[in-house]
Coordinates of C-alpha atoms in Angstrom, one line a residue:
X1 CA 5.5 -6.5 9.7
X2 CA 4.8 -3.0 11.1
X3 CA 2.1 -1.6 13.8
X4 CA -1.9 -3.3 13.3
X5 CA -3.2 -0.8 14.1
X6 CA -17.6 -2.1 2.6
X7 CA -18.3 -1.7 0.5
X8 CA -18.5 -1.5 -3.3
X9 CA -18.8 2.2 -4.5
X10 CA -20.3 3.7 -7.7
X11 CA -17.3 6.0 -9.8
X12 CA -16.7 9.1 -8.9
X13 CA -17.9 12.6 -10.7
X14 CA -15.3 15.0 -8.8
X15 CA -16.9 18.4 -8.4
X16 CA -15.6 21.0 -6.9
X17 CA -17.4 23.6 -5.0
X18 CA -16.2 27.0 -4.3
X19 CA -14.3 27.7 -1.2
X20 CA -15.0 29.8 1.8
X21 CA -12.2 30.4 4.2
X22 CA -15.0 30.5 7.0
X23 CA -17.7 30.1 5.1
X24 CA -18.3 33.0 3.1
X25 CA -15.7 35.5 3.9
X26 CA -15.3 37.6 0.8
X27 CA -11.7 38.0 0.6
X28 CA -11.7 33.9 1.0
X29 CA -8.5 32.0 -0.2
X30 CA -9.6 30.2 -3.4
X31 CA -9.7 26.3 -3.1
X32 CA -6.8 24.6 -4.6
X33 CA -7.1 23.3 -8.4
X34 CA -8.1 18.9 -7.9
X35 CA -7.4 16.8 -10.6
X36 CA -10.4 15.9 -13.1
X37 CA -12.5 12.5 -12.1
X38 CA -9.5 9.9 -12.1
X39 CA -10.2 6.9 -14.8
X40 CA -11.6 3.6 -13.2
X41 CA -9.6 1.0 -14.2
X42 CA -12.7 -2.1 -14.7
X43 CA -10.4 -4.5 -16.0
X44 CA -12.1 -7.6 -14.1
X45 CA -15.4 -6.7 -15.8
X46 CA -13.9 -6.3 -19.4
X47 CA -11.0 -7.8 -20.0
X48 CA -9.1 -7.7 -23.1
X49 CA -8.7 -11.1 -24.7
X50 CA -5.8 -12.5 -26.3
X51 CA -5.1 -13.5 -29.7
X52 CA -7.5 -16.0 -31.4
X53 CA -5.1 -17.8 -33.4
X54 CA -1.6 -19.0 -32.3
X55 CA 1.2 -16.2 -33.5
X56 CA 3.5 -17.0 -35.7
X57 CA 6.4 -19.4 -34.9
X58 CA 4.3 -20.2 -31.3
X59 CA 3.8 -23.3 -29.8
X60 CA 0.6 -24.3 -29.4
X61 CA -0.8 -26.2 -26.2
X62 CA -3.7 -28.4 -25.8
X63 CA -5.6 -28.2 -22.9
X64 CA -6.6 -31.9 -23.1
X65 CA -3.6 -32.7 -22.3
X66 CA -2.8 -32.8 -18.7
X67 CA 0.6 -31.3 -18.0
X68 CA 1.0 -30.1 -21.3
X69 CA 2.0 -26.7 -20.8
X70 CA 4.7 -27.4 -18.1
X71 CA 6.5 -30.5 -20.8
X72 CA 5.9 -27.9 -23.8
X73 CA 8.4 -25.7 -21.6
X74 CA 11.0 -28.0 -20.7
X75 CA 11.3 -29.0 -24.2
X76 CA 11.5 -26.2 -25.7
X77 CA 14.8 -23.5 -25.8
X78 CA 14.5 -20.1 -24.5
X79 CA 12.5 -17.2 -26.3
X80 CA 9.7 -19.6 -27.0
X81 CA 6.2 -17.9 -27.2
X82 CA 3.5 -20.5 -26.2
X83 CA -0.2 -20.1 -26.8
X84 CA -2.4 -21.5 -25.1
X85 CA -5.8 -22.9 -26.9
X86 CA -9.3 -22.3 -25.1
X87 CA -10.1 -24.4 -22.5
X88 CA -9.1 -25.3 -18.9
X89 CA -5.2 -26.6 -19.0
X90 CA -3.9 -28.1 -16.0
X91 CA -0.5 -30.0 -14.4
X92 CA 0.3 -32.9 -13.2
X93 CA -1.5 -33.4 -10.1
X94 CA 1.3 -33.4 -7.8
X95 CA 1.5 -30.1 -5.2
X96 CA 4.6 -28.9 -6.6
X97 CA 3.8 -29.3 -10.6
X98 CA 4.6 -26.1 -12.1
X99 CA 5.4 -24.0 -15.3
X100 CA 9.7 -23.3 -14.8
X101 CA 9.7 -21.0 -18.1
X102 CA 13.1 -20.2 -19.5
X103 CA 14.8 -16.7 -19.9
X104 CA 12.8 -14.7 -22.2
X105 CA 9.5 -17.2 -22.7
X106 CA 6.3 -15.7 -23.6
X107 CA 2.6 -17.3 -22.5
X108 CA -0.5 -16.4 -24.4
X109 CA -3.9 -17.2 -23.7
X110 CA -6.3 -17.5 -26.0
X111 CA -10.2 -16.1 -25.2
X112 CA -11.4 -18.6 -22.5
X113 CA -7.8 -20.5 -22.0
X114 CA -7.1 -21.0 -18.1
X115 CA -4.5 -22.3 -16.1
X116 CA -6.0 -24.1 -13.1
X117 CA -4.2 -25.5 -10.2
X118 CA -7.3 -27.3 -9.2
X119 CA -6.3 -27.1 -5.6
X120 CA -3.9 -29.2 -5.7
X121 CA -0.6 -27.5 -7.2
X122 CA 0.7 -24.8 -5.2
X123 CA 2.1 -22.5 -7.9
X124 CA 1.5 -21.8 -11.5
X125 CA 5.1 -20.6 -12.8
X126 CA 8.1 -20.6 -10.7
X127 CA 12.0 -20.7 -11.1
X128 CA 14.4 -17.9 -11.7
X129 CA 14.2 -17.2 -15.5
X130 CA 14.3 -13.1 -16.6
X131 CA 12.1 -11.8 -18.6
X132 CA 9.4 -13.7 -18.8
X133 CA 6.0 -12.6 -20.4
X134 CA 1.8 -13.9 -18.9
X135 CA -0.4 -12.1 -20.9
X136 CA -4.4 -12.9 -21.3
X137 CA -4.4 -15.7 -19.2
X138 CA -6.5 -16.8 -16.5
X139 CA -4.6 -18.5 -13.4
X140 CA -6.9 -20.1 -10.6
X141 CA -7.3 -22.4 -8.1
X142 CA -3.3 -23.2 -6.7
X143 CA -3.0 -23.3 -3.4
X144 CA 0.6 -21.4 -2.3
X145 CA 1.3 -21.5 1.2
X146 CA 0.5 -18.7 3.3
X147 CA 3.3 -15.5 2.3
X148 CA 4.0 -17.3 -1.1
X149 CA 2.4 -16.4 -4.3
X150 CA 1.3 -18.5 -7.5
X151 CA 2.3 -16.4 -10.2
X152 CA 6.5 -15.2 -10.5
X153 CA 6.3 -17.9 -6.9
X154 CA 10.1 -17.3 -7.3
X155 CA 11.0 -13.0 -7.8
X156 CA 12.6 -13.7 -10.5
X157 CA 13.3 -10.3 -12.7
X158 CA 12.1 -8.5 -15.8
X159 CA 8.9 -10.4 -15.7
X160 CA 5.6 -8.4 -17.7
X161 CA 2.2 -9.7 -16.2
X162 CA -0.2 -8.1 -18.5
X163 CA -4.0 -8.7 -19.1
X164 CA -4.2 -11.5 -17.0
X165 CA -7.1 -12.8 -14.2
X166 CA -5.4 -14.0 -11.5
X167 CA -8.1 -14.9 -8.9
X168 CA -9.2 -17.5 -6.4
X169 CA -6.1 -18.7 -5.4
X170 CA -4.7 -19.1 -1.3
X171 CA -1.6 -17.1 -0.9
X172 CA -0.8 -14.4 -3.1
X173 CA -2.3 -14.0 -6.4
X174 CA 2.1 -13.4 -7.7
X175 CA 4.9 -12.2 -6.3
X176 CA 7.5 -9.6 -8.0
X177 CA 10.7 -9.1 -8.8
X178 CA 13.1 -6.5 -9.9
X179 CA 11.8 -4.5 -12.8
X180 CA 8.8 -6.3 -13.2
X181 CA 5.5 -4.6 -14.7
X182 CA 2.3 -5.7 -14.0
X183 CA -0.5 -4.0 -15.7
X184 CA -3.8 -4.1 -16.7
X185 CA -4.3 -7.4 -14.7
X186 CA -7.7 -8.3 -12.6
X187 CA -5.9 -9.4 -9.3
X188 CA -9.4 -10.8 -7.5
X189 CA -10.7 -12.8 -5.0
X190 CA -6.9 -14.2 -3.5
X191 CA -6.6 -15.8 -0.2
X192 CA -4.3 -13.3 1.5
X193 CA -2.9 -11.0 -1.2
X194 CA -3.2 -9.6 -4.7
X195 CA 0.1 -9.3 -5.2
X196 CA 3.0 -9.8 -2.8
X197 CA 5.9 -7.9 -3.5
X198 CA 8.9 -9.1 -1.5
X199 CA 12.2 -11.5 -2.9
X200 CA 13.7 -12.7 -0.4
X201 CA 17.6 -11.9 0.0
X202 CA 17.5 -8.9 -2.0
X203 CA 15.3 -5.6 -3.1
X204 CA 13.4 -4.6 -5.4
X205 CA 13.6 -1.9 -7.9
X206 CA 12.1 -0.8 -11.1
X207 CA 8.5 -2.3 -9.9
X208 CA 5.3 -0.6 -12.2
X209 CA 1.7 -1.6 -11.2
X210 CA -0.2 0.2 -13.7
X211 CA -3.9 0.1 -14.5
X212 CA -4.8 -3.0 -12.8
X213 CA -8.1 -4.0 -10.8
X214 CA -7.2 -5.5 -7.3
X215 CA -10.5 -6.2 -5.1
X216 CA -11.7 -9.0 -3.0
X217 CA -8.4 -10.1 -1.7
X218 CA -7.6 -12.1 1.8
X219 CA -10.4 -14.2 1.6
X220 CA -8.4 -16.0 4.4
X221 CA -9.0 -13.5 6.4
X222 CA -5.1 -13.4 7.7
X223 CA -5.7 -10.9 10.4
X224 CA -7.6 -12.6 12.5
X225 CA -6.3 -16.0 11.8
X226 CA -2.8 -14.3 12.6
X227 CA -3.9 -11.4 15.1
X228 CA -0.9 -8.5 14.1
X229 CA 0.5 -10.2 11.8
X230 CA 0.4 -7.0 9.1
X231 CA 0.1 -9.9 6.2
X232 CA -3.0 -9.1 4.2
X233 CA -4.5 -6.9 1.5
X234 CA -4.6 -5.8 -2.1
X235 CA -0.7 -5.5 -3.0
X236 CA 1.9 -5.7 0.0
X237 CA 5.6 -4.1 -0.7
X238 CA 8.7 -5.0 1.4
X239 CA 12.0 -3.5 0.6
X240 CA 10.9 -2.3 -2.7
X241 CA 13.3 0.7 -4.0
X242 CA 11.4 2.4 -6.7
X243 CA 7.9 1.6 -7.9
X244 CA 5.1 3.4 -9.8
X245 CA 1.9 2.5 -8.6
X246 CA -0.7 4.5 -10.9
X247 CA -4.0 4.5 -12.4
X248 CA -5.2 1.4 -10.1
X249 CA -8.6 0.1 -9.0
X250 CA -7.7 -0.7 -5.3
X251 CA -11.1 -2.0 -3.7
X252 CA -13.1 -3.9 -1.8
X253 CA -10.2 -5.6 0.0
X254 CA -10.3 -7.2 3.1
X255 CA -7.4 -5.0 4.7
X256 CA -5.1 -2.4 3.7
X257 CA -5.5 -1.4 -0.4
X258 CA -1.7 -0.7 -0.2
X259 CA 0.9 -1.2 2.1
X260 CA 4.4 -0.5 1.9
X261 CA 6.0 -1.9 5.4
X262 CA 9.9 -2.0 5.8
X263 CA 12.4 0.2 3.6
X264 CA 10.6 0.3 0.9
X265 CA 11.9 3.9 -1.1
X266 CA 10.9 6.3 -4.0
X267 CA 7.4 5.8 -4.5
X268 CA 4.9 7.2 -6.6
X269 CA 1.5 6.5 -5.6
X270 CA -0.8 8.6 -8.3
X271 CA -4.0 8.6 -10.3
X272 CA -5.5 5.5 -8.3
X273 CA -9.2 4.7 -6.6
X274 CA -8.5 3.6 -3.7
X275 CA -12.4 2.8 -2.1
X276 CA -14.3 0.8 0.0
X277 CA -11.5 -1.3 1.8
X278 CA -11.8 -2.8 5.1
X279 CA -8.7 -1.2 6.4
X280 CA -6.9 1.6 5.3
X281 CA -6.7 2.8 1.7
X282 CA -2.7 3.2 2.4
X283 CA 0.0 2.8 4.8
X284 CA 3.8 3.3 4.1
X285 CA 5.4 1.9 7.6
X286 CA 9.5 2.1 8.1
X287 CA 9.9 3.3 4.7
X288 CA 11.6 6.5 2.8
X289 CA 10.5 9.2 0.3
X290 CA 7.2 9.0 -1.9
X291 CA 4.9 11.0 -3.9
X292 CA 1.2 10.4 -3.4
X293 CA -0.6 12.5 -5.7
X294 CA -4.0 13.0 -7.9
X295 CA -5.8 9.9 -5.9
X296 CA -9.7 9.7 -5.3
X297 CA -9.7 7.8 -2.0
X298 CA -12.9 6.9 -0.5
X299 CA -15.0 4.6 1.6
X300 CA -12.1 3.0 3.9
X301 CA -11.5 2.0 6.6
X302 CA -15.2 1.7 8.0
X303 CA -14.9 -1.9 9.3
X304 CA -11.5 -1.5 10.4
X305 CA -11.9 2.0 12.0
X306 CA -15.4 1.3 13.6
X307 CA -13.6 -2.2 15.4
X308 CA -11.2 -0.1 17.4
X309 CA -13.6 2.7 18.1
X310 CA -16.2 0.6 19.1
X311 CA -13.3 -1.0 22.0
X312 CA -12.6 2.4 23.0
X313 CA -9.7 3.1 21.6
X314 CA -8.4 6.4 21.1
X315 CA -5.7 6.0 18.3
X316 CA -6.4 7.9 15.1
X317 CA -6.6 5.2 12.8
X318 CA -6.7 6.6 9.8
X319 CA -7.2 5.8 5.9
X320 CA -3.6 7.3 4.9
X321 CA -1.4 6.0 7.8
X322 CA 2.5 7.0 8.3
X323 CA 4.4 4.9 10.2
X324 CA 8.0 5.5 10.9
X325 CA 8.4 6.9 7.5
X326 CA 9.4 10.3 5.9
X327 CA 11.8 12.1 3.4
X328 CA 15.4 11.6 3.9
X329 CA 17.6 13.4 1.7
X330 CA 20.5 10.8 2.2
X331 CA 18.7 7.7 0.7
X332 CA 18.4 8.3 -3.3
X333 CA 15.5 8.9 -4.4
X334 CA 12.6 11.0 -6.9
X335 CA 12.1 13.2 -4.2
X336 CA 13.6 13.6 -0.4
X337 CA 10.9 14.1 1.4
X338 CA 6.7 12.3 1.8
X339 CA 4.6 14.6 -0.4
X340 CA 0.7 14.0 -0.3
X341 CA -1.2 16.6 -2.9
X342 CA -3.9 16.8 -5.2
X343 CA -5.4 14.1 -3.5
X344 CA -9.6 13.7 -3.1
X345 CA -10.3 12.0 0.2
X346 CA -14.0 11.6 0.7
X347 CA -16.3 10.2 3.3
X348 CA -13.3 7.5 4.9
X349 CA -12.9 6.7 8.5
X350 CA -10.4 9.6 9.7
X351 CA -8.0 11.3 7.3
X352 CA -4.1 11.5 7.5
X353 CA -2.1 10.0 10.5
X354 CA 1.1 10.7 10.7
X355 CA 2.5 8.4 13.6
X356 CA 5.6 7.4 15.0
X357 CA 6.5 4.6 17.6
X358 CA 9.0 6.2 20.3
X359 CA 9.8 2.3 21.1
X360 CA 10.6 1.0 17.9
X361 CA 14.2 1.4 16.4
X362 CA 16.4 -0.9 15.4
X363 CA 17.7 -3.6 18.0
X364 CA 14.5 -2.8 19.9
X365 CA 12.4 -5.6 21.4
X366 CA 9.6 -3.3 20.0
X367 CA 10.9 -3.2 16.5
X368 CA 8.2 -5.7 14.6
X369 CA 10.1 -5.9 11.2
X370 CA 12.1 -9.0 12.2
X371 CA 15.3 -7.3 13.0
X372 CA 15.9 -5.4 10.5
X373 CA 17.2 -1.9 10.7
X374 CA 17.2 1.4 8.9
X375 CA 19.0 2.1 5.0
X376 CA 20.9 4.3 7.7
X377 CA 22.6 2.0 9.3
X378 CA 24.4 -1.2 7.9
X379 CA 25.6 -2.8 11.1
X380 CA 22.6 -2.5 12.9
X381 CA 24.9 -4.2 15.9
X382 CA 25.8 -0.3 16.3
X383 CA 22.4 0.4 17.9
X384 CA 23.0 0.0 21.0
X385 CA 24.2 1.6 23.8
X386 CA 26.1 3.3 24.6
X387 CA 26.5 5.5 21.2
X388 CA 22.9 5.0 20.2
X389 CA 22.8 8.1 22.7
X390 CA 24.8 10.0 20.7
X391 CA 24.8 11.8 16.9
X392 CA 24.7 9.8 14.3
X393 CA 23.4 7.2 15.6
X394 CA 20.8 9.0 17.9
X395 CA 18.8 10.0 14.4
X396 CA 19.9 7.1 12.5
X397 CA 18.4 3.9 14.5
X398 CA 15.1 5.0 14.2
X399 CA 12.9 5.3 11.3
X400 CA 11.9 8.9 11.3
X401 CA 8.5 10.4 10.5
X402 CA 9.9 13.5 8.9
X403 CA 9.5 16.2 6.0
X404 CA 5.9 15.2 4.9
X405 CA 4.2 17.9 3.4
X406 CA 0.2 17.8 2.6
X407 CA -0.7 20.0 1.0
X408 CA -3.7 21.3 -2.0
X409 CA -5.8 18.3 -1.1
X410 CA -9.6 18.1 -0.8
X411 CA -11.3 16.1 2.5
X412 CA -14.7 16.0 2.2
X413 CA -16.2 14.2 5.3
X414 CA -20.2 13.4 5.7
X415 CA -20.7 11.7 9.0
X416 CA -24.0 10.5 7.9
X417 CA -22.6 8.7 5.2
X418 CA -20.2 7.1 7.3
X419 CA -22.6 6.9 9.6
X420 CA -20.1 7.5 12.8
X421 CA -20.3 9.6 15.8
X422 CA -17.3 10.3 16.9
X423 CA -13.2 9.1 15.9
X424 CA -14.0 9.2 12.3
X425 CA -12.9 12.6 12.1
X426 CA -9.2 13.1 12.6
X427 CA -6.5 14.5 11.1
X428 CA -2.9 13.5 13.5
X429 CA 0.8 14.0 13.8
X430 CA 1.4 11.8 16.9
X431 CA 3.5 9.4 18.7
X432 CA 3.5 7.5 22.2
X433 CA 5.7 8.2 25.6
X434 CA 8.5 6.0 25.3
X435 CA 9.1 3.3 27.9
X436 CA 10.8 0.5 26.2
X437 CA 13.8 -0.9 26.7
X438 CA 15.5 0.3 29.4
X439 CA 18.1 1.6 27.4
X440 CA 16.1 3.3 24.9
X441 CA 17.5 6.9 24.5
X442 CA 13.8 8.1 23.3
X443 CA 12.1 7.3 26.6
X444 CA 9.3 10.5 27.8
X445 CA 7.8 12.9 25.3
X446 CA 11.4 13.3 23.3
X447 CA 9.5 11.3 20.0
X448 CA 6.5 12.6 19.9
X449 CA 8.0 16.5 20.4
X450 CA 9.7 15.8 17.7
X451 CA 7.5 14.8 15.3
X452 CA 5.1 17.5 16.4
X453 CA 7.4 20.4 16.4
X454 CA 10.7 19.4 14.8
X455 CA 10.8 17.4 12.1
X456 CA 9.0 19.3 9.6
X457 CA 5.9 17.8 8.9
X458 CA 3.7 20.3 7.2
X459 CA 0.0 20.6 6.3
X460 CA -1.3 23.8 4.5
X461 CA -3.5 25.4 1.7
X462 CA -5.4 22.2 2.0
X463 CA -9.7 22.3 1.6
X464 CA -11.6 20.5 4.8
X465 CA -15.5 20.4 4.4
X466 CA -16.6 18.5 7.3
X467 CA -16.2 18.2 11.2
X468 CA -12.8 18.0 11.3
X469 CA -10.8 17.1 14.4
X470 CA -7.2 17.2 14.7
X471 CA -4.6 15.3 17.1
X472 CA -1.3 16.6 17.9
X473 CA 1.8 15.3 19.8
X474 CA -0.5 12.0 21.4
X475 CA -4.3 10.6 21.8
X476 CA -5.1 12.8 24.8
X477 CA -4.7 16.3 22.7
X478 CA -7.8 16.6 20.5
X479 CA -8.2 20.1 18.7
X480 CA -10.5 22.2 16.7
X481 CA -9.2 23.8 14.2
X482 CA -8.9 27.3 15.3
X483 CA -6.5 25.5 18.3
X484 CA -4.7 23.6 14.8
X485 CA -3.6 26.7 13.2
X486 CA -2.7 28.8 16.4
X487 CA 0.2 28.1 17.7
X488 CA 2.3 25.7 19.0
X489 CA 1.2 24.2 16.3
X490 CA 0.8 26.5 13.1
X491 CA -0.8 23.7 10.7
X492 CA -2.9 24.4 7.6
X493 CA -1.7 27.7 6.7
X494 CA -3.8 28.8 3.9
X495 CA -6.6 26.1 4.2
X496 CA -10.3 26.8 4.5
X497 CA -12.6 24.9 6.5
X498 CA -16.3 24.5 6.0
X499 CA -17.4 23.2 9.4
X500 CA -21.0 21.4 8.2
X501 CA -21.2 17.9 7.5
X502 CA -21.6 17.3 3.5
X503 CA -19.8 18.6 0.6

C-alpha cells in the first residue's frame, strides 16, 4: 500500500455564480462553463427487482433447501441461467461452502431472494469461470478474510455484477477481474471494502463501475486495527490498466471513496458524487495517466483531515491526493498525462495535493508497495546503484508526479461549514527533502524542485471562492495567492479568486 497520510449530505443543485477576477473588476475573466447537477445514483434506496417468474429454460432454486443453489450448479452444464425464488437461500454450513458457477452461468434473484452466508461461509461465488452474470440478488452475511472478497472471491474474468445488494459482509463486498462490469449495484455497509479490485498474479483491464451506490464500507475500521496499512474504503484498485469509474454514489465511507494505489493506468474518473467520506474523496498513488472530470465532490475528508490537524501536522492532506503519479506518454493509455477539469469541489477538508515522496522508488526501504517497481522498469534489480544515478534509470525508478493539469474547476470553500480554522484550506504541489537510503540519488531538495518547477504540473483558468491557501515545493512554504501566481511559481493563470468565505 501507498503513503496514510461525516456525514450524509442532501443532493446537490450546482449553481453557478458569476465571476470576479478580484471581485468585481469589470474586465473580469468569465468563470469557466461546470457541468449541470450530476445524477445521484440511490440505488440502495430503490433498487430494481428482478424477474418475478423464472425465465424461460432457467433453473429454479428453492430456498428451503439448504445448499441448493451451490448442488443446482454442479449439476448443471455451463450457460445455465438459475433463478433464485424469494426467500433467504443458504450453503452448507461449512466456512468454505460456496457457489463455483461454470463459464457463462447466469444468477437471478427474484424480489426478496437472498444469498446469506450466515457468518459462517466465507464467500458467496468463487472459482475461475468467465463470464459469469449476479444480477438482482442480495448477498450478506459471509465472512471473507481480511483482503478477500465474497462476491468474484476468485478475479475471475468477464463477470457482469448488475442490480445486486451486496452488504454486511467482513472483507470485501467482491473482487474483480479483467473486463468485469459492475453496475447499478448497492455496495453497503462491508467490513473493509466495497469492492476490492486486485487479482493476484496478473492485471486488470477493461474494469467499468458504472452507476453504483457504495457507502458505509470498513465497518472494521482497518486503519486503526492495521495503523498504515492503506487497506480500506469504498472501492480499492491495484494494478488495474483501464477502468471507467462514472456516474457513482461514493459516500459515507469510512476511508478513502476511491483509491487507486500501485500502477494502476488509464483511468476515467467522471460524473460521480464523491461526499461525506471520512478520508479523502480520491487518491491515485504510484499510478499513470487519468481523466477526472465533471465530479461534484464534497464533504470529505473532515474526520480524517481534522485528526492530523488536530496533532499538529503540517501536511496538506487533501480530498484529491496525488501520490507518485502523473502522465507518462510511454505507458499506453486514453490520455498521457493526469487531467482534473470540470470538477465541483465544495466545502472538503483542503483541495488538490499533488505530492511526491523523494524516498520512495523502487528497491527503496521506503517504497511501501511491497517491492514492486515502476511499468518503467521490468528488472527492477536495475535500481540500484550505481546506474540508478544515471539516465534512464535516474527518471525511471521512481514514480513521477508529472504533467497534471487542473484546470476549469470550481472550489467553493465555507470554513463555517467545515467548521475549521486553519489547514483546511490548501491547495499543494509538494514533496519532502530526501534522506533515505544512503544511496538514494534524490537525497536534498532535487524531488521536490522538480515537481515544483519541472515536471509540468499546471493549474490555471480554475474558479476559487474561499480562503484559499497554497503550498509549494514543502510544508514550510505557505502562500497567498497573489505569492501563487507571481513567480517562481506562475500557477492559476486565468483563475479568479473571491477571497470571502461562502459561495
Amino acid at each position: 500500500m501507498g503513503s496514510t497520510w461525516r456525514r450524509r449530505a442532501l443532493p446537490l443543485a450546482l449553481v453557478l455564480l458569476a465571476a470576479a477576477g478580484c471581485d468585481g473588476a469589470p474586465d473580469a475573466r468569465p468563470e469557466p462553463t461546470a457541468s449541470p447537477a450530476t445524477p445521484v445514483a440511490r440505488v440502495c434506496a430503490e433498487p430494481r427487482t428482478g424477474p418475478a417468474t423464472a425465465p424461460a429454460g432457467a433453473v429454479t432454486v428453492d430456498p428451503a433447501v439448504t445448499g441448493d443453489l451451490a448442488a443446482k450448479t454442479r449439476n448443471s452444464p455451463p450457460n445455465t441461467t438459475f433463478w433464485l425464488r424469494p426467500g433467504r437461500h443458504t450453503l452448507a454450513p461449512d466456512r468454505y461452502a460456496q457457489v463455483v458457477p461454470k463459464n457463462g452461468n447466469s444468477y437471478l434473484g427474484a424480489p426478496g431472494a437472498v444469498l446469506d452466508g450466515r457468518r459462517t461461509n466465507q464467500y458467496a461465488f468463487g472459482g475461475t469461470a468467465r463470464d459469469v452474470t449476479v444480477r438482482h440478488l442480495t448477498v450478506q452475511g459471509f465472512a471473507a478474510p481480511h483482503d478477500e472478497g465474497v462476491v468474484n472471491h476468485d478475479s475471475a474474468d468477464g463477470w457482469v455484477i448488475e442490480h445486486s445488494t451486496i452488504q454486511n459482509n467482513s472483507g470485501a463486498g467482491l473482487m474483480a477481474g479483467a473486463r468485469q462490469q459492475v453496475r447499478a449495484n448497492c455496495l453497503r455497509d462491508n467490513g473493509q471494502y466495497g469492492m476490492n479490485a486486485y487479482k493476484a498474479g496478473g492485471r486488470i483491464s477493461g474494469l467499468v463501475v458504472e452507476g453504483n451506490e457504495i457507502t458505509g464500507n470498513n465497518t472494521g475500521d482497518w486503519e486503526r486495527r492495521r495503523p498504515g496499512c492503506g487497506c480500506t474504503g469504498g472501492v480499492k484498485f491495484w494494478a488495474v490498466d483501464g477502468a471507467d469509474v462514472r456516474g457513482n454514489w461514493v459516500h459515507d465511507n469510512r476511508g478513502t471513496g476511491l483509491w487507486a494505489d500501485t500502477n494502476n493506468n488509464d483511468f476515467r474518473i467522471e460524473r460521480n458524487v464523491i461526499e461525506a467520506n471520512d478520508g479523502a474523496a480520491l487518491i491515485y498513488e504510484t499510478s499513470y495517466n487519468a481523466v477526472i472530470r465533471d465530479n461534484t465532490i464534497r464533504r470529505n475528508n473532515w474526520v480524517e483531515g481534522r485528526k492530523y490537524a488536530d496533532r499538529g501536522d503540517t501536511f496538506p492532506f487533501a480530498t484529491v491526493y496525488l501520490s507518485e503519479s502523473g502522465g507518462e506518454p510511454r505507458v499506453r493509455a486514453r490520455t498521457d498525462r493526469i487531467e482534473i477539469h470540470h470538477n465541483l469541489l465544495e466545502n472538503n477538508w483542503s483541495g488538490i495535493t499533488l505530492w511526491e515522496n523523494a524516498d520512495r522508488f523502487c528497491n527503496s526501504p521506503a517504497n511501501t508497495s511491497s517491492g514492486d517497481c515502476t511499468l518503467l522498469v521490468e528488472d527492477t534489480d536495475r535500481c540500484a546503484r550505481p546506474g540508478i544515478a544515471t539516465a534512464p534509470l535516474y527518471a525511471d525508478c521512481r514514480w513521477r508526479t508529472q504533467r497534471v493539469d487542473i484546470h476549469d474547476n470550481r472550489f467553493v470553500l465555507d470554513k463555517s461549514v467545515v467548521d475549521c480554522a486553519v489547514k483546511c484550506d490548501r491547495m499543494a504541489v509538494l514533496a519532502n527533502y530526501g534522506t533515505y537510503p544512503d544511496w538514494s540519488p534524490y537525497q536534498g531538495e532535487r524531488v521536490a524542485e522538480a515537481i515544483t518547477h519541472g515536471q509540468h504540473n499546471r493549474w490555471h483558468d480554475n474558479v476559487y471562492v474561499g480562503p484559499w491557501k497554497f503550498v509549494a515545493h514543502d510544508p514550510s512554504r505557505v502562500l497567498d495567492p497573489g505569492q501563487w501566481q507571481a513567480a517562481p511559481y506562475r500557477q492559476d493563470e486565468g483563475s479568479t479568486f473571491r477571497a470571502r468565505d461562502g459561495g
